[in-house]
Coordinates of C-alpha atoms in Angstrom, one line a residue:
M1 CA 59.7 82.6 103.3
R2 CA 58.3 84.9 106.0
M3 CA 59.6 88.2 107.2
Y4 CA 58.8 87.2 110.8
D5 CA 61.3 84.3 110.5
L6 CA 64.0 86.5 108.9
I7 CA 63.7 89.2 111.6
M8 CA 64.1 86.5 114.3
K9 CA 67.0 84.9 112.5
K10 CA 68.9 88.2 112.4
R11 CA 67.8 89.1 116.0
N12 CA 69.5 85.9 117.1
G13 CA 72.7 86.9 115.4
M14 CA 72.5 84.5 112.4
A15 CA 73.7 85.4 108.9
L16 CA 71.1 85.8 106.2
S17 CA 71.5 84.4 102.7
E18 CA 71.5 86.5 99.5
E19 CA 68.1 85.0 98.6
E20 CA 66.7 86.0 102.0
I21 CA 68.1 89.6 101.8
R22 CA 66.7 90.0 98.3
F23 CA 63.3 88.8 99.5
I24 CA 63.4 91.5 102.2
I25 CA 64.5 94.4 99.9
D26 CA 62.1 93.4 97.0
G27 CA 59.2 93.0 99.4
Y28 CA 59.8 96.3 101.2
T29 CA 60.3 98.2 97.9
K30 CA 57.0 96.9 96.5
G31 CA 55.1 97.7 99.8
E32 CA 54.6 94.0 100.6
I33 CA 56.6 94.2 103.8
P34 CA 55.2 96.9 106.2
D35 CA 57.3 99.6 107.9
Y36 CA 56.9 98.0 111.4
Q37 CA 58.5 94.8 110.3
M38 CA 61.3 96.6 108.4
S39 CA 61.9 98.7 111.5
A40 CA 62.3 95.6 113.6
F41 CA 64.7 94.2 111.0
T42 CA 66.9 97.3 110.8
M43 CA 67.1 97.4 114.6
A44 CA 68.2 93.7 114.6
V45 CA 70.9 94.6 112.1
F46 CA 71.9 97.7 114.2
F47 CA 72.6 95.4 117.2
Q48 CA 73.8 92.2 115.5
G49 CA 75.6 93.7 112.5
M50 CA 76.1 92.1 109.1
D51 CA 79.1 90.2 107.7
S52 CA 80.7 91.2 104.4
K53 CA 78.7 88.7 102.3
E54 CA 75.4 90.0 103.8
T55 CA 76.5 93.6 103.3
L56 CA 77.3 93.0 99.6
A57 CA 74.0 91.2 99.1
L58 CA 72.1 94.0 100.7
T59 CA 73.9 96.6 98.6
M60 CA 73.3 94.7 95.3
A61 CA 69.6 94.2 96.2
M62 CA 69.2 97.9 96.8
A63 CA 71.2 98.9 93.7
Q64 CA 69.1 96.6 91.5
S65 CA 65.7 97.8 93.0
G66 CA 65.4 100.5 90.3
D67 CA 67.3 101.8 87.3
M68 CA 70.8 100.6 86.7
L69 CA 72.6 103.2 84.5
D70 CA 74.3 101.4 81.5
L71 CA 77.4 103.2 80.4
S72 CA 78.8 100.3 78.3
E73 CA 78.3 102.1 75.0
I74 CA 80.7 104.9 76.2
P75 CA 84.3 103.9 75.3
G76 CA 87.0 104.2 78.0
I77 CA 87.1 103.9 81.7
K78 CA 84.1 105.5 83.5
C79 CA 85.2 107.2 86.7
D80 CA 83.2 108.4 89.7
K81 CA 84.2 110.3 92.9
H82 CA 82.1 110.4 96.0
S83 CA 82.6 112.3 99.2
T84 CA 80.8 111.5 102.5
G85 CA 80.4 115.3 102.9
G86 CA 82.0 118.1 104.7
V87 CA 82.2 121.9 105.2
G88 CA 83.9 123.6 102.3
D89 CA 84.4 120.4 100.4
K90 CA 84.4 121.4 96.8
T91 CA 87.0 118.9 95.5
S92 CA 84.7 117.3 92.9
L93 CA 84.4 120.7 91.2
T94 CA 88.1 120.6 90.4
V95 CA 88.8 116.8 90.2
I96 CA 86.1 116.1 87.6
P97 CA 87.4 118.4 84.9
L98 CA 91.0 117.5 85.8
V99 CA 90.4 113.8 85.3
A100 CA 88.4 114.5 82.1
S101 CA 91.3 116.5 80.7
F102 CA 93.4 113.3 80.7
G103 CA 90.8 111.6 78.5
L104 CA 89.1 109.6 81.4
I105 CA 85.3 109.6 81.4
T106 CA 83.5 111.2 84.3
A107 CA 79.8 110.4 84.1
K108 CA 78.6 111.4 87.5
M109 CA 75.3 111.5 89.4
S110 CA 75.4 113.9 92.3
G111 CA 73.1 115.0 95.1
R112 CA 72.1 118.3 96.7
G113 CA 73.2 119.4 100.1
L114 CA 71.2 119.0 103.3
G115 CA 72.2 120.3 106.7
H116 CA 75.7 121.7 107.2
T117 CA 77.3 120.0 104.1
G118 CA 76.9 121.4 100.6
G119 CA 76.0 119.5 97.5
T120 CA 77.9 119.6 94.2
V121 CA 74.7 120.3 92.2
D122 CA 74.0 123.3 94.4
K123 CA 77.5 124.7 93.9
L124 CA 77.4 124.3 90.1
E125 CA 74.0 126.0 90.0
S126 CA 75.8 129.2 91.0
F127 CA 76.4 129.5 87.3
P128 CA 73.2 131.1 85.9
G129 CA 71.5 128.7 83.6
F130 CA 73.4 125.6 84.7
H131 CA 71.1 122.6 84.9
T132 CA 71.5 118.9 85.8
E133 CA 68.2 117.7 84.3
L134 CA 69.5 115.6 81.3
S135 CA 67.7 112.8 79.6
G136 CA 69.5 109.5 79.4
D137 CA 70.3 110.0 75.7
D138 CA 71.6 113.6 76.3
F139 CA 73.7 112.4 79.2
I140 CA 75.4 109.7 77.1
R141 CA 75.8 112.0 74.1
Q142 CA 77.5 114.7 76.2
V143 CA 79.9 112.2 77.8
K144 CA 80.8 110.9 74.4
E145 CA 81.4 114.5 73.1
I146 CA 83.4 116.1 76.0
G147 CA 84.1 113.2 78.4
I148 CA 82.2 114.7 81.3
A149 CA 78.6 115.1 82.5
L150 CA 76.8 115.5 85.8
V151 CA 73.2 114.9 86.5
G152 CA 71.1 115.1 89.7
Q153 CA 70.3 111.9 91.4
S154 CA 67.4 110.1 89.8
A155 CA 64.3 109.1 91.8
D156 CA 64.5 105.8 90.1
L157 CA 68.1 105.1 91.2
A158 CA 68.2 102.7 94.1
P159 CA 64.6 103.5 95.3
A160 CA 64.9 100.8 98.0
D161 CA 67.7 102.9 99.6
K162 CA 65.6 106.0 99.6
K163 CA 62.7 104.3 101.3
L164 CA 64.9 102.4 103.7
Y165 CA 67.0 105.5 104.7
A166 CA 63.8 107.5 105.5
L167 CA 62.7 104.7 107.8
R168 CA 66.2 104.5 109.5
D169 CA 66.1 108.2 110.0
V170 CA 63.1 108.0 112.2
T171 CA 63.9 104.7 114.0
A172 CA 67.4 105.6 115.3
T173 CA 69.1 103.0 113.1
V174 CA 71.2 105.3 110.8
D175 CA 74.5 104.8 112.7
N176 CA 75.3 101.3 111.6
I177 CA 78.3 101.0 109.3
S178 CA 77.0 98.1 107.2
L179 CA 73.8 100.0 106.6
I180 CA 75.7 103.3 105.8
A181 CA 78.1 101.5 103.5
S182 CA 75.3 99.7 101.6
S183 CA 73.3 102.9 101.3
I184 CA 76.2 104.8 99.7
M185 CA 77.4 102.0 97.5
S186 CA 74.0 101.0 96.2
K187 CA 73.8 104.4 94.5
K188 CA 77.4 104.3 93.3
L189 CA 76.9 100.8 91.7
A190 CA 73.6 101.8 90.1
A191 CA 75.3 104.8 88.5
G192 CA 77.4 102.5 86.4
A193 CA 81.0 103.6 86.9
D194 CA 84.0 101.2 86.4
L195 CA 86.3 103.0 88.9
I196 CA 85.0 104.5 92.1
L197 CA 87.0 106.8 94.4
L198 CA 85.5 107.4 97.8
D199 CA 86.5 110.3 100.0
V200 CA 85.6 109.3 103.6
K201 CA 85.7 112.3 105.8
T202 CA 86.5 112.1 109.5
G203 CA 86.2 114.7 112.3
S204 CA 83.8 117.3 113.7
G205 CA 82.5 118.3 110.3
A206 CA 82.0 114.8 109.1
F207 CA 79.3 112.2 109.4
M208 CA 81.8 109.8 110.9
K209 CA 83.3 111.6 113.9
T210 CA 86.1 109.1 114.8
L211 CA 89.0 107.8 112.7
E212 CA 88.3 104.2 113.6
D213 CA 84.7 104.4 112.4
S214 CA 85.8 106.2 109.2
K215 CA 88.4 103.5 108.4
E216 CA 85.8 100.7 109.0
L217 CA 83.3 102.5 106.7
A218 CA 86.0 102.9 104.0
R219 CA 87.0 99.2 104.3
Q220 CA 83.4 98.0 104.0
M221 CA 82.7 100.2 101.0
V222 CA 85.9 99.1 99.2
T223 CA 85.0 95.5 99.9
I224 CA 81.5 96.0 98.5
G225 CA 82.8 97.8 95.4
N226 CA 85.5 95.3 94.6
G227 CA 83.0 92.4 95.3
A228 CA 80.6 93.9 92.8
G229 CA 83.4 94.0 90.1
R230 CA 84.1 97.7 90.3
K231 CA 87.6 98.9 91.1
T232 CA 87.2 100.9 94.3
I233 CA 89.6 103.1 96.2
A234 CA 88.9 105.0 99.5
T235 CA 90.8 107.8 101.1
I236 CA 90.4 108.8 104.8
T237 CA 90.7 112.6 104.9
D238 CA 90.4 115.1 107.7
M239 CA 87.2 117.2 108.2
D240 CA 88.0 118.5 111.7
Q241 CA 88.1 122.0 110.2
P242 CA 86.7 123.4 106.9
L243 CA 88.5 122.5 103.7
G244 CA 90.1 125.5 102.0
N245 CA 89.0 129.0 102.9
A246 CA 85.6 129.3 101.0
I247 CA 82.3 128.1 102.5
G248 CA 79.2 128.8 100.5
N249 CA 78.2 127.9 96.9
A250 CA 79.5 130.6 94.6
L251 CA 82.4 131.3 96.9
E252 CA 83.4 127.7 96.7
V253 CA 83.1 127.7 92.9
K254 CA 85.5 130.6 92.8
E255 CA 88.0 128.8 94.9
A256 CA 87.6 125.7 92.7
I257 CA 88.4 127.8 89.7
D258 CA 91.4 129.2 91.5
A259 CA 92.6 125.7 92.1
L260 CA 92.4 125.0 88.3
R261 CA 94.6 128.1 87.9
G262 CA 97.1 126.7 90.5
C263 CA 96.4 129.2 93.2
A264 CA 94.2 127.6 95.8
P265 CA 94.8 127.1 99.6
A266 CA 97.4 124.4 100.4
D267 CA 95.0 121.9 102.0
Y268 CA 92.5 122.0 99.2
T269 CA 95.3 121.7 96.6
E270 CA 96.7 118.7 98.4
L271 CA 93.4 116.8 98.2
I272 CA 92.9 117.7 94.6
Y273 CA 96.4 116.2 93.7
T274 CA 95.8 113.2 96.0
F275 CA 92.5 112.3 94.3
T276 CA 93.6 113.0 90.7
E277 CA 96.9 111.0 91.2
E278 CA 94.9 108.0 92.5
F279 CA 92.8 108.1 89.3
L280 CA 95.9 108.3 87.1
L281 CA 97.6 105.4 89.0
A282 CA 94.4 103.2 89.0
T283 CA 94.0 103.6 85.2
D284 CA 97.8 103.1 84.5
L285 CA 98.1 106.5 83.0
A286 CA 100.9 107.1 85.5
K287 CA 103.2 104.5 87.0
T288 CA 104.3 106.5 90.1
K289 CA 102.9 109.3 92.3
E290 CA 105.8 111.5 91.1
E291 CA 104.8 111.0 87.5
A292 CA 101.2 111.6 88.3
K293 CA 101.9 114.8 90.1
K294 CA 103.9 116.1 87.1
M295 CA 101.0 115.3 84.9
V296 CA 98.6 117.2 87.1
D297 CA 101.0 120.2 87.2
E298 CA 101.1 120.3 83.4
K299 CA 97.3 120.2 83.0
I300 CA 96.9 123.1 85.4
A301 CA 99.8 125.1 84.0
N302 CA 98.7 124.8 80.3
G303 CA 95.1 125.6 81.2
E304 CA 93.6 122.4 79.8
A305 CA 91.8 121.5 83.0
L306 CA 90.3 125.0 83.3
D307 CA 89.2 124.8 79.6
K308 CA 87.5 121.5 80.3
F309 CA 85.6 123.0 83.2
A310 CA 84.4 125.8 80.9
Q311 CA 83.4 123.3 78.3
F312 CA 81.4 121.3 80.9
V313 CA 79.6 124.4 82.2
E314 CA 78.7 125.5 78.7
A315 CA 77.4 122.0 77.8
Q316 CA 75.0 122.1 80.8
G317 CA 73.5 125.6 80.1
G318 CA 76.0 127.9 81.9
N319 CA 78.1 130.7 80.4
P320 CA 81.7 129.5 79.9
D321 CA 82.9 133.1 80.2
D322 CA 81.9 132.9 83.9
V323 CA 84.6 130.3 84.4
Y324 CA 87.3 132.7 83.1
H325 CA 85.6 135.8 84.8
Y326 CA 84.2 134.5 88.0
E327 CA 83.5 138.0 89.2
N328 CA 80.2 137.6 87.2
L329 CA 79.0 134.9 89.6
P330 CA 76.4 135.8 92.3
K331 CA 77.7 138.2 94.9
A332 CA 76.2 139.1 98.3
K333 CA 74.9 142.6 98.9
Y334 CA 76.9 142.9 102.2
T335 CA 80.2 141.8 103.7
A336 CA 81.4 142.1 107.3
E337 CA 84.5 141.0 109.1
I338 CA 84.2 138.6 112.1
N339 CA 87.0 139.7 114.4
A340 CA 88.7 137.7 117.2
S341 CA 88.0 138.9 120.7
E342 CA 91.3 137.5 122.1
E343 CA 94.9 136.8 121.1
G344 CA 96.5 133.4 120.6
Y345 CA 96.6 130.4 118.3
V346 CA 93.5 128.9 116.7
N347 CA 93.4 125.7 118.7
R348 CA 90.1 124.2 117.4
I349 CA 87.3 125.0 114.9
Q350 CA 84.0 123.2 115.5
C351 CA 83.6 122.4 111.8
D352 CA 79.9 121.5 111.7
E353 CA 79.0 124.7 113.5
I354 CA 80.7 126.7 110.7
G355 CA 78.6 124.8 108.2
I356 CA 75.5 125.5 110.2
C357 CA 76.3 129.2 110.2
A358 CA 76.5 129.2 106.4
M359 CA 73.2 127.4 106.3
L360 CA 71.6 130.0 108.6
L361 CA 72.7 132.7 106.1
G362 CA 70.8 130.9 103.4
G363 CA 73.7 128.9 101.9
G364 CA 72.3 125.5 102.8
R365 CA 69.1 123.7 103.6
A366 CA 67.6 122.8 106.9
K367 CA 64.7 121.1 105.0
K368 CA 64.8 119.6 101.5
E369 CA 62.4 122.3 100.1
D370 CA 64.5 125.2 101.3
V371 CA 65.8 127.5 98.5
I372 CA 69.6 128.1 98.4
D373 CA 71.1 131.6 98.2
P374 CA 74.3 130.9 96.1
A375 CA 76.0 134.2 97.1
V376 CA 76.3 133.9 100.9
G377 CA 78.9 132.3 103.1
F378 CA 82.3 132.9 104.6
I379 CA 85.9 133.3 103.5
L380 CA 88.1 132.1 106.4
H381 CA 91.3 134.1 107.1
K382 CA 92.5 132.0 110.1
K383 CA 92.5 128.3 110.5
K384 CA 93.8 125.8 113.1
G385 CA 97.4 126.6 114.1
D386 CA 97.3 130.2 112.8
Y387 CA 98.1 133.0 115.2
V388 CA 95.5 135.7 115.6
K389 CA 95.5 139.1 117.4
A390 CA 92.5 140.5 119.2
G391 CA 90.5 142.5 116.7
E392 CA 92.0 140.7 113.8
S393 CA 89.6 139.1 111.2
L394 CA 88.9 135.4 111.5
A395 CA 86.6 135.5 108.5
T396 CA 84.7 137.7 106.1
M397 CA 80.9 137.0 106.2
H398 CA 78.9 137.4 103.0
Y399 CA 75.2 138.0 103.6
N400 CA 72.1 139.3 101.9
S401 CA 69.7 139.9 104.8
D402 CA 69.1 143.7 105.4
T403 CA 69.3 143.0 109.1
Y404 CA 72.8 142.2 110.3
P405 CA 73.0 138.5 111.2
A406 CA 74.3 139.0 114.7
E407 CA 73.3 135.6 116.0
V408 CA 75.2 134.0 113.1
E409 CA 78.3 136.0 114.0
K410 CA 77.9 134.9 117.7
R411 CA 77.6 131.3 116.7
F412 CA 80.6 131.5 114.4
L413 CA 82.8 133.0 117.1
A414 CA 81.7 130.3 119.5
A415 CA 83.0 127.7 117.0
Y416 CA 86.6 129.0 117.4
T417 CA 88.7 128.1 120.3
I418 CA 91.8 130.3 120.8
S419 CA 94.6 129.3 123.2
E420 CA 98.2 130.2 124.1
E421 CA 99.6 126.9 122.9
K422 CA 100.0 126.2 119.2
P423 CA 98.1 122.9 118.5
E424 CA 99.4 120.0 116.5
L425 CA 97.7 119.8 113.1
N426 CA 95.9 116.6 112.0
P427 CA 97.2 114.9 108.8
L428 CA 95.0 115.9 105.8
V429 CA 95.1 112.3 104.3
Y430 CA 95.2 109.6 106.9
E431 CA 95.1 106.5 104.7
V432 CA 94.4 105.2 101.2
I433 CA 92.5 101.9 101.1
S434 CA 92.2 99.9 97.8

């Protein structure tokens, strides 16, 4: 078998066999296939695409290129939730303890944020002392004891994907749905969950900007997951404006805690219920959405979900009192109101620009080595469809720089479009695919 022949085969629009795809991935991971040949191959895939069998074969080859986390010794159904990323997306912080409070197992690997989207690990590290460096034995022990654990993504997890993504990033071959789907799902399959819930964002703050592309990505990932023997569900949700009101790590943690107390913004609350209900239905703990909703209501009302979150924080080095008294979490030295310059309805928010503004304050990373400031960010007071008067606050900016971040304020204001007509709001949940 020669890489040259396989490049030509794909270039000519022919399907590759599972054996041929495994030859490519194994050879590239071991350094036997050079970057220039792999670049030619990914470009051929970019233009010719892959069918469902090829995409599954590619995903499995990448998943099996390194460690495969074995959770079989943990009794019960192991659940995982993944979001494709967005601004203010802190749903995992709330859904993980909620799901665990029902006795389901949430053994999760999660990444850090880069660019305008935040990472779950970064948010949780707003709790002083919280750490995600657990040994395999400690990870399994914690899950057995409290039903929940979260670790940072291992370097040995799907190493082929890490190497291939770095190549795609510099060869203009990122934007292919089969390659995106296999990249995400290779890590999910390697992480060992039985039940995977995927939140595929769509809109200006999402990786996938159009609804059609988001649906196609969701369908491919569900096909891969089910084809690999894992029960997989995908939701298509809106990210054309930030989710909830809080943007920034500690600010989002506080909003997540509010959600576990039953007092979060309506859009954030809707997604929390949607995802938790899907887990309850998929595991037959609930028979109908109405029953599932009542079950979630009860866990929030009786405080069990909040207690589970505190237990989780304590198990990973944080102070559980900070969950019940979140005023102890990091706070910025300064706050300032960002006021509207005109009157009317908020017609549009360029969501990714708001995320970039938070990054510029220090709440995100432009480069992987950048250090996060957990205290900075924004609390939004006006979102799409809201009426605002000239001089009224659109958001409160939390910052630590001794020089006022005027350029950030200017960029934030430019992300808002205000008009005389009240806009139609997008659905928050477009579709559930299973």
